[in-house]
Structure formats: C-alpha cells, structure tokens
C-alpha cells in the first residue's frame, strides 16, 4: 500500500490511478479536497458516474454489491465512495466489506473515507485485501509545528506572498481549522489582487477562528509551552468547553508521570513505557517533562488538582479557569504562590 500526504496526491494521480483510495483523518477540508481530486482525475479517465454512500444501520448492501457487479460492455465506469461511521466499523461491517473487497474491477474506482484509522481496522481481513493495490492518504490536520509550512504552500498555490509575521498571525488565528484558514486566504486574495500579504493587511482581515480540543491543551502543557497553553485554554473557555473534561485529561497524564517518576529509580524509562503501554509518538514528550519536573513538583500538581476537583464538587459553577491555568504553569516548570498548593 502506498501512503501519501494530501499535497502529494495530485502528482501521484497523474502517474497512475489505483483501483482503491483510502482517505482517513480528522480534517474535513483535506478529506473533501482529496476526494474531489481523485474524482476529477477519474473523470478524465472516463469514470462518468459517481456514487456516494454513508454507511449506517439502514445501509442497503445489496445496492452496493449490485454496483460492484455491474460490469458489462455497456456499463459506465463508476466511482464508489463509502463513508465509514464515525464510531468505527463493527463485525457486521467487516463481513460486508470483506465481500466487497473481492468484487472490485477495473471499471470501478473505490474510495473509502473515514475519520480515524484504528489499528483494529488496519488488521482486518478486508482492509489488508484492499491494501494490496491501494493508496492511503493521511488527512489529519497539521500540528502547529507544521502548520506554517502548510500555510506557505497554500498561499503559493493561490499566488499569494506571505511575510513571516503574517504567516504566524494566520496560524495563531486559525490553528486546527483549515477550512476557515483556507477561506481567509481566499478572502485576502480577493481584497488584495496584487497578492502581497503584509501584517497590517492580514490583521485587518482575519478573525480568531482557531479550533482546539482539551488534548491540544494537555500537549502544550506537557511540552512546557506556557504561553501556548494559556492561549488554548482561553479559546476553550470562550467556546464554553467543560472545565471538568480538561481536568480529567490532565489528571491521567499527571498520575502517569508520578508513577513513572517513582519507578524510574529502579527501572529504565523505556521499559516503563512498554509496561504502561505509552504510545511511541508521546514518549519523547513525556521524557522531556520527566526531566523538567521533580517529584516534589508532581506532588504539588496532584495537590492542586485535588483542590480543583474538591471545589468543583462543592460548586460546579465555580470559575475554575484561573486554577487550571495555574496548574498548567506549574507543570510548565513555573513557580506558584505557596497558598495554591497548600495541603
């Protein structure tokens, strides 16, 4: 199976049209653009009919099988898009998809679209069958460290020239929301036909439409980026995200860190990561915070979390955001007044 990023797809399609394309990720803009790109190329190659089916409990699989079997001298070449359920694929879907994987032919281009590529899905029989001659496109929203590169490339494709500060402002305002970011660039291209996007021009045109989840905040805290963590926390507050969800997310990480810190005295951290089933892509982040924080600091964080939770249980409407920010500062290595961590 060939694995690509969205920006690589157009070049690949010019070389060869594979019988199956799998689009997985959380970003609606990237998913839709990849889907459109595949179908545009397919139309050039005489695929004239396009069928979209979103799988759910009411899906008529006989219709899907009928489409796959409609191979004849007079049949039109078709693309078939199946959108997987947000909650994933159950055993019933697995059986049907295994049957479908055996019915594909050269006059049918199969496109599979889903929000998340789980390990269980990759290990399924039907997925392995399709993977033998397929392209997998990773449609995940770029992380903040890679977003500026995406913005620069996008602007270049639109014949726009961005200076560094303008790019930073766009990333700040639209992180996690590529659809709004793309719309902002489109709007700027109309307002400024010369294509020169300076900071004053961008400042006058943008609004803050960034999209964050509690996990973005947790990752910023673990990375020790206090300013970024404060910005994300403020955006979550403005969008009325439940503070208790943030508390639960950070609690899991702090308790894991405390356990690792205690056990590191006798056991290597890599062995501990395996024992506690820590994902490989998070290990570097956890090593950094374990080096940054002492056992005493982690104890202080636990005390502060306990106080926050106790306060919330006594008054669910308590404005806990300043306390969460204090917790973030503590985990980022900053010092707090003794009163906030008093047992």
Tab-separated table of C-alpha atoms in Angstrom:
chain	number	residue	atom	x	y	z
A	1	UNK	CA	0.000	0.000	0.000
A	2	UNK	CA	1.236	3.472	-0.892
A	3	UNK	CA	0.948	6.080	1.896
A	4	UNK	CA	0.720	9.757	0.976
A	5	UNK	CA	0.036	13.196	2.404
A	6	UNK	CA	-2.694	15.255	0.700
A	7	UNK	CA	-0.176	17.543	-1.008
A	8	UNK	CA	1.364	14.505	-2.742
A	9	UNK	CA	-1.876	13.123	-4.124
A	10	UNK	CA	-2.233	15.198	-7.309
A	11	UNK	CA	1.229	14.194	-8.561
A	12	UNK	CA	0.546	10.521	-7.843
A	13	UNK	CA	-2.773	10.622	-9.717
A	14	UNK	CA	-1.018	11.908	-12.830
A	15	UNK	CA	1.232	8.845	-12.825
A	16	UNK	CA	-1.315	6.120	-12.126
A	17	UNK	CA	-4.917	5.690	-10.994
A	18	UNK	CA	-5.070	2.959	-8.362
A	19	UNK	CA	-8.291	0.927	-8.019
A	20	UNK	CA	-8.732	1.953	-4.378
A	21	UNK	CA	-8.068	5.150	-2.426
A	22	UNK	CA	-8.429	5.311	1.354
A	23	UNK	CA	-8.868	8.761	2.888
A	24	UNK	CA	-8.516	8.820	6.666
A	25	UNK	CA	-8.221	11.764	9.012
A	26	UNK	CA	-9.999	14.376	11.089
A	27	UNK	CA	-9.794	17.328	8.718
A	28	UNK	CA	-12.935	17.954	6.604
A	29	UNK	CA	-11.130	20.271	4.174
A	30	UNK	CA	-8.351	17.775	3.395
A	31	UNK	CA	-10.798	14.873	3.126
A	32	UNK	CA	-13.062	16.745	0.720
A	33	UNK	CA	-10.235	18.122	-1.413
A	34	UNK	CA	-8.628	14.687	-1.750
A	35	UNK	CA	-11.974	13.189	-2.695
A	36	UNK	CA	-12.557	15.897	-5.315
A	37	UNK	CA	-9.030	15.500	-6.670
A	38	UNK	CA	-9.449	11.740	-7.159
A	39	UNK	CA	-12.797	12.121	-8.889
A	40	UNK	CA	-11.557	14.895	-11.141
A	41	UNK	CA	-8.759	12.655	-12.353
A	42	UNK	CA	-11.175	9.730	-12.695
A	43	UNK	CA	-13.463	11.794	-14.939
A	44	UNK	CA	-10.536	12.436	-17.277
A	45	UNK	CA	-10.172	8.644	-17.485
A	46	UNK	CA	-13.858	8.161	-18.396
A	47	UNK	CA	-15.307	7.416	-14.969
A	48	UNK	CA	-18.565	9.235	-15.622
A	49	UNK	CA	-20.816	8.157	-12.725
A	50	UNK	CA	-20.193	8.854	-9.046
A	51	UNK	CA	-21.976	7.134	-6.179
A	52	UNK	CA	-21.810	8.323	-2.542
A	53	UNK	CA	-22.979	6.103	0.316
A	54	UNK	CA	-22.646	6.825	4.030
A	55	UNK	CA	-22.685	3.557	5.950
A	56	UNK	CA	-25.177	3.261	8.798
A	57	UNK	CA	-27.668	0.773	10.233
A	58	UNK	CA	-30.027	1.329	7.296
A	59	UNK	CA	-27.497	0.802	4.507
A	60	UNK	CA	-28.744	-1.437	1.698
A	61	UNK	CA	-25.684	-3.569	0.994
A	62	UNK	CA	-27.402	-5.290	-1.925
A	63	UNK	CA	-27.333	-1.953	-3.751
A	64	UNK	CA	-23.591	-1.648	-3.056
A	65	UNK	CA	-22.903	-5.194	-4.239
A	66	UNK	CA	-25.026	-4.526	-7.305
A	67	UNK	CA	-22.880	-1.503	-8.192
A	68	UNK	CA	-19.729	-3.578	-7.820
A	69	UNK	CA	-21.082	-6.322	-10.082
A	70	UNK	CA	-22.388	-4.068	-12.854
A	71	UNK	CA	-19.569	-4.913	-15.246
A	72	UNK	CA	-20.711	-5.163	-18.846
A	73	UNK	CA	-19.918	-3.938	-22.311
A	74	UNK	CA	-22.397	-1.070	-21.986
A	75	UNK	CA	-21.907	-0.159	-18.302
A	76	UNK	CA	-20.433	3.216	-17.402
A	77	UNK	CA	-17.224	3.393	-15.421
A	78	UNK	CA	-18.074	4.437	-11.859
A	79	UNK	CA	-16.532	5.731	-8.670
A	80	UNK	CA	-17.967	4.394	-5.425
A	81	UNK	CA	-17.410	6.399	-2.245
A	82	UNK	CA	-18.178	4.713	1.080
A	83	UNK	CA	-18.067	6.908	4.184
A	84	UNK	CA	-17.402	4.853	7.320
A	85	UNK	CA	-19.375	5.518	10.528
A	86	UNK	CA	-17.765	7.932	12.996
A	87	UNK	CA	-17.834	5.279	15.716
A	88	UNK	CA	-15.858	2.845	13.597
A	89	UNK	CA	-16.530	-0.470	11.885
A	90	UNK	CA	-18.249	-3.322	13.745
A	91	UNK	CA	-18.180	-7.048	12.932
A	92	UNK	CA	-21.209	-6.767	10.639
A	93	UNK	CA	-19.476	-4.125	8.519
A	94	UNK	CA	-16.300	-6.215	8.468
A	95	UNK	CA	-18.116	-9.140	6.858
A	96	UNK	CA	-19.775	-6.968	4.235
A	97	UNK	CA	-16.566	-5.104	3.416
A	98	UNK	CA	-14.689	-8.401	3.078
A	99	UNK	CA	-17.217	-9.469	0.445
A	100	UNK	CA	-16.993	-6.102	-1.294
A	101	UNK	CA	-13.193	-6.233	-1.444
A	102	UNK	CA	-13.450	-9.302	-3.679
A	103	UNK	CA	-15.884	-7.668	-6.129
A	104	UNK	CA	-13.831	-4.688	-7.332
A	105	UNK	CA	-12.907	-4.475	-11.018
A	106	UNK	CA	-11.158	-2.127	-13.432
A	107	UNK	CA	-14.300	-0.147	-14.285
A	108	UNK	CA	-14.968	0.695	-10.623
A	109	UNK	CA	-12.854	3.130	-8.637
A	110	UNK	CA	-13.364	2.551	-4.906
A	111	UNK	CA	-12.906	5.439	-2.425
A	112	UNK	CA	-13.086	4.752	1.298
A	113	UNK	CA	-13.384	7.681	3.695
A	114	UNK	CA	-13.153	7.651	7.489
A	115	UNK	CA	-12.333	9.916	10.403
A	116	UNK	CA	-9.866	7.630	12.139
A	117	UNK	CA	-7.607	4.790	11.047
A	118	UNK	CA	-7.627	2.480	14.064
A	119	UNK	CA	-5.160	-0.357	14.484
A	120	UNK	CA	-8.013	-2.877	14.587
A	121	UNK	CA	-9.203	-1.625	11.200
A	122	UNK	CA	-5.743	-1.944	9.662
A	123	UNK	CA	-5.553	-5.533	10.922
A	124	UNK	CA	-8.932	-6.527	9.464
A	125	UNK	CA	-9.008	-9.015	6.575
A	126	UNK	CA	-10.892	-6.731	4.176
A	127	UNK	CA	-8.509	-3.824	4.819
A	128	UNK	CA	-5.481	-5.985	4.117
A	129	UNK	CA	-7.117	-7.234	0.916
A	130	UNK	CA	-7.819	-3.713	-0.322
A	131	UNK	CA	-4.366	-2.518	0.754
A	132	UNK	CA	-2.632	-4.771	-1.756
A	133	UNK	CA	-3.362	-2.269	-4.522
A	134	UNK	CA	-4.422	0.937	-2.803
A	135	UNK	CA	-3.301	4.407	-1.782
A	136	UNK	CA	-3.788	5.619	1.792
A	137	UNK	CA	-3.953	9.413	2.205
A	138	UNK	CA	-3.369	10.882	5.660
A	139	UNK	CA	-5.917	13.713	6.002
A	140	UNK	CA	-5.068	14.766	9.554
A	141	UNK	CA	-4.998	18.474	10.418
A	142	UNK	CA	-1.338	19.601	10.576
A	143	UNK	CA	0.111	20.075	14.055
A	144	UNK	CA	1.048	23.645	15.000
A	145	UNK	CA	4.735	22.927	14.319
A	146	UNK	CA	3.916	22.060	10.677
A	147	UNK	CA	1.046	24.452	10.090
A	148	UNK	CA	3.192	27.351	8.879
A	149	UNK	CA	4.625	25.181	6.082
A	150	UNK	CA	1.099	24.255	5.032
A	151	UNK	CA	0.038	27.929	5.012
A	152	UNK	CA	3.052	28.980	2.934
A	153	UNK	CA	2.435	26.219	0.388
A	154	UNK	CA	-1.272	27.014	0.237
A	155	UNK	CA	-0.595	30.719	-0.255
A	156	UNK	CA	1.927	29.956	-3.010
A	157	UNK	CA	-0.651	27.867	-4.879
A	158	UNK	CA	-3.012	30.843	-4.694
A	159	UNK	CA	-0.273	33.197	-5.976
A	160	UNK	CA	-0.058	34.949	-2.607
A	161	UNK	CA	3.165	36.128	-0.959
A	162	UNK	CA	3.226	35.951	2.847
A	163	UNK	CA	5.804	37.502	5.123
A	164	UNK	CA	6.790	35.673	8.295
A	165	UNK	CA	4.648	37.700	10.705
A	166	UNK	CA	1.568	37.385	8.518
A	167	UNK	CA	2.021	33.618	8.425
A	168	UNK	CA	2.388	33.486	12.213
A	169	UNK	CA	-0.803	35.501	12.675
A	170	UNK	CA	-2.785	33.234	10.352
A	171	UNK	CA	-1.529	30.158	12.204
A	172	UNK	CA	-2.405	31.743	15.536
A	173	UNK	CA	-5.931	32.667	14.475
A	174	UNK	CA	-6.866	29.541	12.540
A	175	UNK	CA	-4.935	26.654	14.080
A	176	UNK	CA	-6.937	23.457	13.907
A	177	UNK	CA	-9.434	24.946	11.447
A	178	UNK	CA	-8.061	24.572	7.917
A	179	UNK	CA	-11.435	25.298	6.361
A	180	UNK	CA	-11.577	28.753	7.974
A	181	UNK	CA	-7.897	29.310	7.172
A	182	UNK	CA	-8.452	28.499	3.510
A	183	UNK	CA	-11.466	30.829	3.419
A	184	UNK	CA	-9.367	33.593	4.973
A	185	UNK	CA	-6.719	33.204	2.254
A	186	UNK	CA	-9.407	33.233	-0.427
A	187	UNK	CA	-10.849	36.408	1.070
A	188	UNK	CA	-7.424	38.052	1.216
A	189	UNK	CA	-6.725	37.148	-2.410
A	190	UNK	CA	-9.900	38.989	-3.426
A	191	UNK	CA	-9.246	42.031	-1.253
A	192	UNK	CA	-5.605	42.339	-2.363
A	193	UNK	CA	-5.282	41.368	-6.054
A	194	UNK	CA	-1.547	42.115	-6.016
A	195	UNK	CA	-1.137	39.064	-3.735
A	196	UNK	CA	1.140	40.770	-1.199
A	197	UNK	CA	0.002	39.853	2.309
A	198	UNK	CA	1.729	42.060	4.854
A	199	UNK	CA	0.974	42.007	8.574
A	200	UNK	CA	-1.265	45.154	8.524
A	201	UNK	CA	-3.311	43.707	5.662
A	202	UNK	CA	-3.767	40.349	7.366
A	203	UNK	CA	-4.550	41.942	10.744
A	204	UNK	CA	-7.360	43.937	9.156
A	205	UNK	CA	-8.952	40.878	7.576
A	206	UNK	CA	-8.685	37.937	9.967
A	207	UNK	CA	-10.654	36.858	12.992
A	208	UNK	CA	-9.804	34.304	15.632
A	209	UNK	CA	-11.330	31.028	14.448
A	210	UNK	CA	-8.821	28.550	15.836
A	211	UNK	CA	-10.140	25.172	16.892
A	212	UNK	CA	-8.691	23.352	19.882
A	213	UNK	CA	-9.572	20.284	21.902
A	214	UNK	CA	-8.589	19.515	25.514
A	215	UNK	CA	-5.815	17.272	24.144
A	216	UNK	CA	-4.186	20.274	22.440
A	217	UNK	CA	-4.026	21.964	25.849
A	218	UNK	CA	-2.598	18.863	27.521
A	219	UNK	CA	0.107	18.510	24.860
A	220	UNK	CA	1.091	22.183	25.211
A	221	UNK	CA	1.373	21.746	28.982
A	222	UNK	CA	3.463	18.591	28.680
A	223	UNK	CA	5.741	20.363	26.202
A	224	UNK	CA	6.289	23.178	28.710
A	225	UNK	CA	4.845	25.850	26.384
A	226	UNK	CA	3.095	28.044	28.928
A	227	UNK	CA	2.069	30.837	26.513
A	228	UNK	CA	0.601	28.375	24.027
A	229	UNK	CA	-1.190	26.529	26.831
A	230	UNK	CA	-2.688	29.824	28.083
A	231	UNK	CA	-3.860	30.708	24.565
A	232	UNK	CA	-5.501	27.312	24.053
A	233	UNK	CA	-7.121	27.465	27.490
A	234	UNK	CA	-8.580	30.877	26.696
A	235	UNK	CA	-10.023	29.611	23.395
A	236	UNK	CA	-11.554	26.580	25.114
A	237	UNK	CA	-13.059	28.878	27.721
A	238	UNK	CA	-14.583	31.134	25.046
A	239	UNK	CA	-16.107	28.081	23.377
A	240	UNK	CA	-17.524	27.030	26.784
A	241	UNK	CA	-15.698	23.706	26.872
A	242	UNK	CA	-16.469	21.827	30.118
A	243	UNK	CA	-13.660	22.541	32.563
A	244	UNK	CA	-14.100	19.141	34.187
A	245	UNK	CA	-13.110	17.468	30.886
A	246	UNK	CA	-9.819	19.372	30.872
A	247	UNK	CA	-9.227	18.379	34.472
A	248	UNK	CA	-9.814	14.692	33.711
A	249	UNK	CA	-7.457	14.794	30.708
A	250	UNK	CA	-4.595	16.375	32.649
A	251	UNK	CA	-5.208	14.129	35.699
A	252	UNK	CA	-4.485	10.993	33.686
A	253	UNK	CA	-1.197	12.417	32.438
A	254	UNK	CA	-0.029	13.706	35.824
A	255	UNK	CA	-0.803	10.449	37.613
A	256	UNK	CA	1.079	8.529	34.906
A	257	UNK	CA	4.027	10.913	35.226
A	258	UNK	CA	4.048	10.485	39.003
A	259	UNK	CA	4.083	6.703	38.642
A	260	UNK	CA	6.881	6.825	36.065
A	261	UNK	CA	8.939	9.224	38.173
A	262	UNK	CA	8.754	6.949	41.195
A	263	UNK	CA	9.563	3.773	39.267
A	264	UNK	CA	12.417	5.298	37.256
A	265	UNK	CA	14.649	4.823	40.295
A	266	UNK	CA	14.749	1.059	39.704
A	267	UNK	CA	13.628	0.613	36.090
A	268	UNK	CA	14.588	2.229	32.788
A	269	UNK	CA	12.045	4.625	31.349
A	270	UNK	CA	11.780	2.681	28.081
A	271	UNK	CA	10.805	-0.469	29.968
A	272	UNK	CA	8.249	1.548	31.924
A	273	UNK	CA	6.787	2.937	28.711
A	274	UNK	CA	6.230	-0.627	27.482
A	275	UNK	CA	4.709	-1.687	30.799
A	276	UNK	CA	2.292	1.255	30.835
A	277	UNK	CA	1.566	0.985	27.088
A	278	UNK	CA	2.622	4.551	26.290
A	279	UNK	CA	2.276	5.361	22.585
A	280	UNK	CA	5.612	5.767	20.789
A	281	UNK	CA	4.703	9.218	19.461
A	282	UNK	CA	4.224	10.506	23.038
A	283	UNK	CA	7.359	9.094	24.624
A	284	UNK	CA	9.676	11.978	23.716
A	285	UNK	CA	7.168	14.440	25.159
A	286	UNK	CA	6.916	12.513	28.429
A	287	UNK	CA	10.694	12.174	28.717
A	288	UNK	CA	11.014	15.959	28.427
A	289	UNK	CA	8.542	16.675	31.210
A	290	UNK	CA	10.008	13.954	33.436
A	291	UNK	CA	13.373	15.679	33.083
A	292	UNK	CA	11.816	19.096	33.676
A	293	UNK	CA	9.788	18.324	36.809
A	294	UNK	CA	10.930	16.979	40.137
A	295	UNK	CA	8.935	14.508	42.202
A	296	UNK	CA	8.054	17.405	44.505
A	297	UNK	CA	6.580	19.417	41.624
A	298	UNK	CA	4.449	16.474	40.552
A	299	UNK	CA	3.198	16.077	44.118
A	300	UNK	CA	2.278	19.775	44.112
A	301	UNK	CA	0.368	19.265	40.855
A	302	UNK	CA	-1.597	16.386	42.393
A	303	UNK	CA	-2.490	18.551	45.408
A	304	UNK	CA	-3.620	21.375	43.141
A	305	UNK	CA	-5.747	19.001	41.036
A	306	UNK	CA	-7.296	17.607	44.231
A	307	UNK	CA	-8.191	21.122	45.387
A	308	UNK	CA	-9.686	21.979	41.985
A	309	UNK	CA	-11.815	18.835	41.934
A	310	UNK	CA	-12.980	19.345	45.509
A	311	UNK	CA	-14.012	22.906	44.688
A	312	UNK	CA	-15.902	21.766	41.577
A	313	UNK	CA	-17.787	19.114	43.557
A	314	UNK	CA	-18.867	21.743	46.074
A	315	UNK	CA	-19.711	24.333	43.409
A	316	UNK	CA	-19.972	23.078	39.815
A	317	UNK	CA	-20.288	26.650	38.525
A	318	UNK	CA	-17.057	27.758	40.170
A	319	UNK	CA	-14.897	29.670	37.613
A	320	UNK	CA	-12.048	27.175	37.649
A	321	UNK	CA	-10.164	28.506	34.614
A	322	UNK	CA	-7.608	30.517	36.597
A	323	UNK	CA	-6.859	27.401	38.660
A	324	UNK	CA	-6.396	25.324	35.506
A	325	UNK	CA	-4.022	27.967	34.183
A	326	UNK	CA	-2.092	27.821	37.454
A	327	UNK	CA	-1.862	24.036	37.102
A	328	UNK	CA	-0.540	24.469	33.565
A	329	UNK	CA	2.075	26.961	34.756
A	330	UNK	CA	3.194	24.574	37.480
A	331	UNK	CA	3.573	21.695	35.017
A	332	UNK	CA	5.433	24.001	32.640
A	333	UNK	CA	8.017	24.493	35.386
A	334	UNK	CA	6.857	27.857	36.711
A	335	UNK	CA	6.688	28.691	40.423
A	336	UNK	CA	3.323	29.302	42.109
A	337	UNK	CA	2.381	31.037	45.387
A	338	UNK	CA	2.503	28.602	48.279
A	339	UNK	CA	-1.158	29.234	49.077
A	340	UNK	CA	-2.247	27.499	45.843
A	341	UNK	CA	-0.543	24.229	46.726
A	342	UNK	CA	-1.101	24.251	50.435
A	343	UNK	CA	-2.228	20.873	51.690
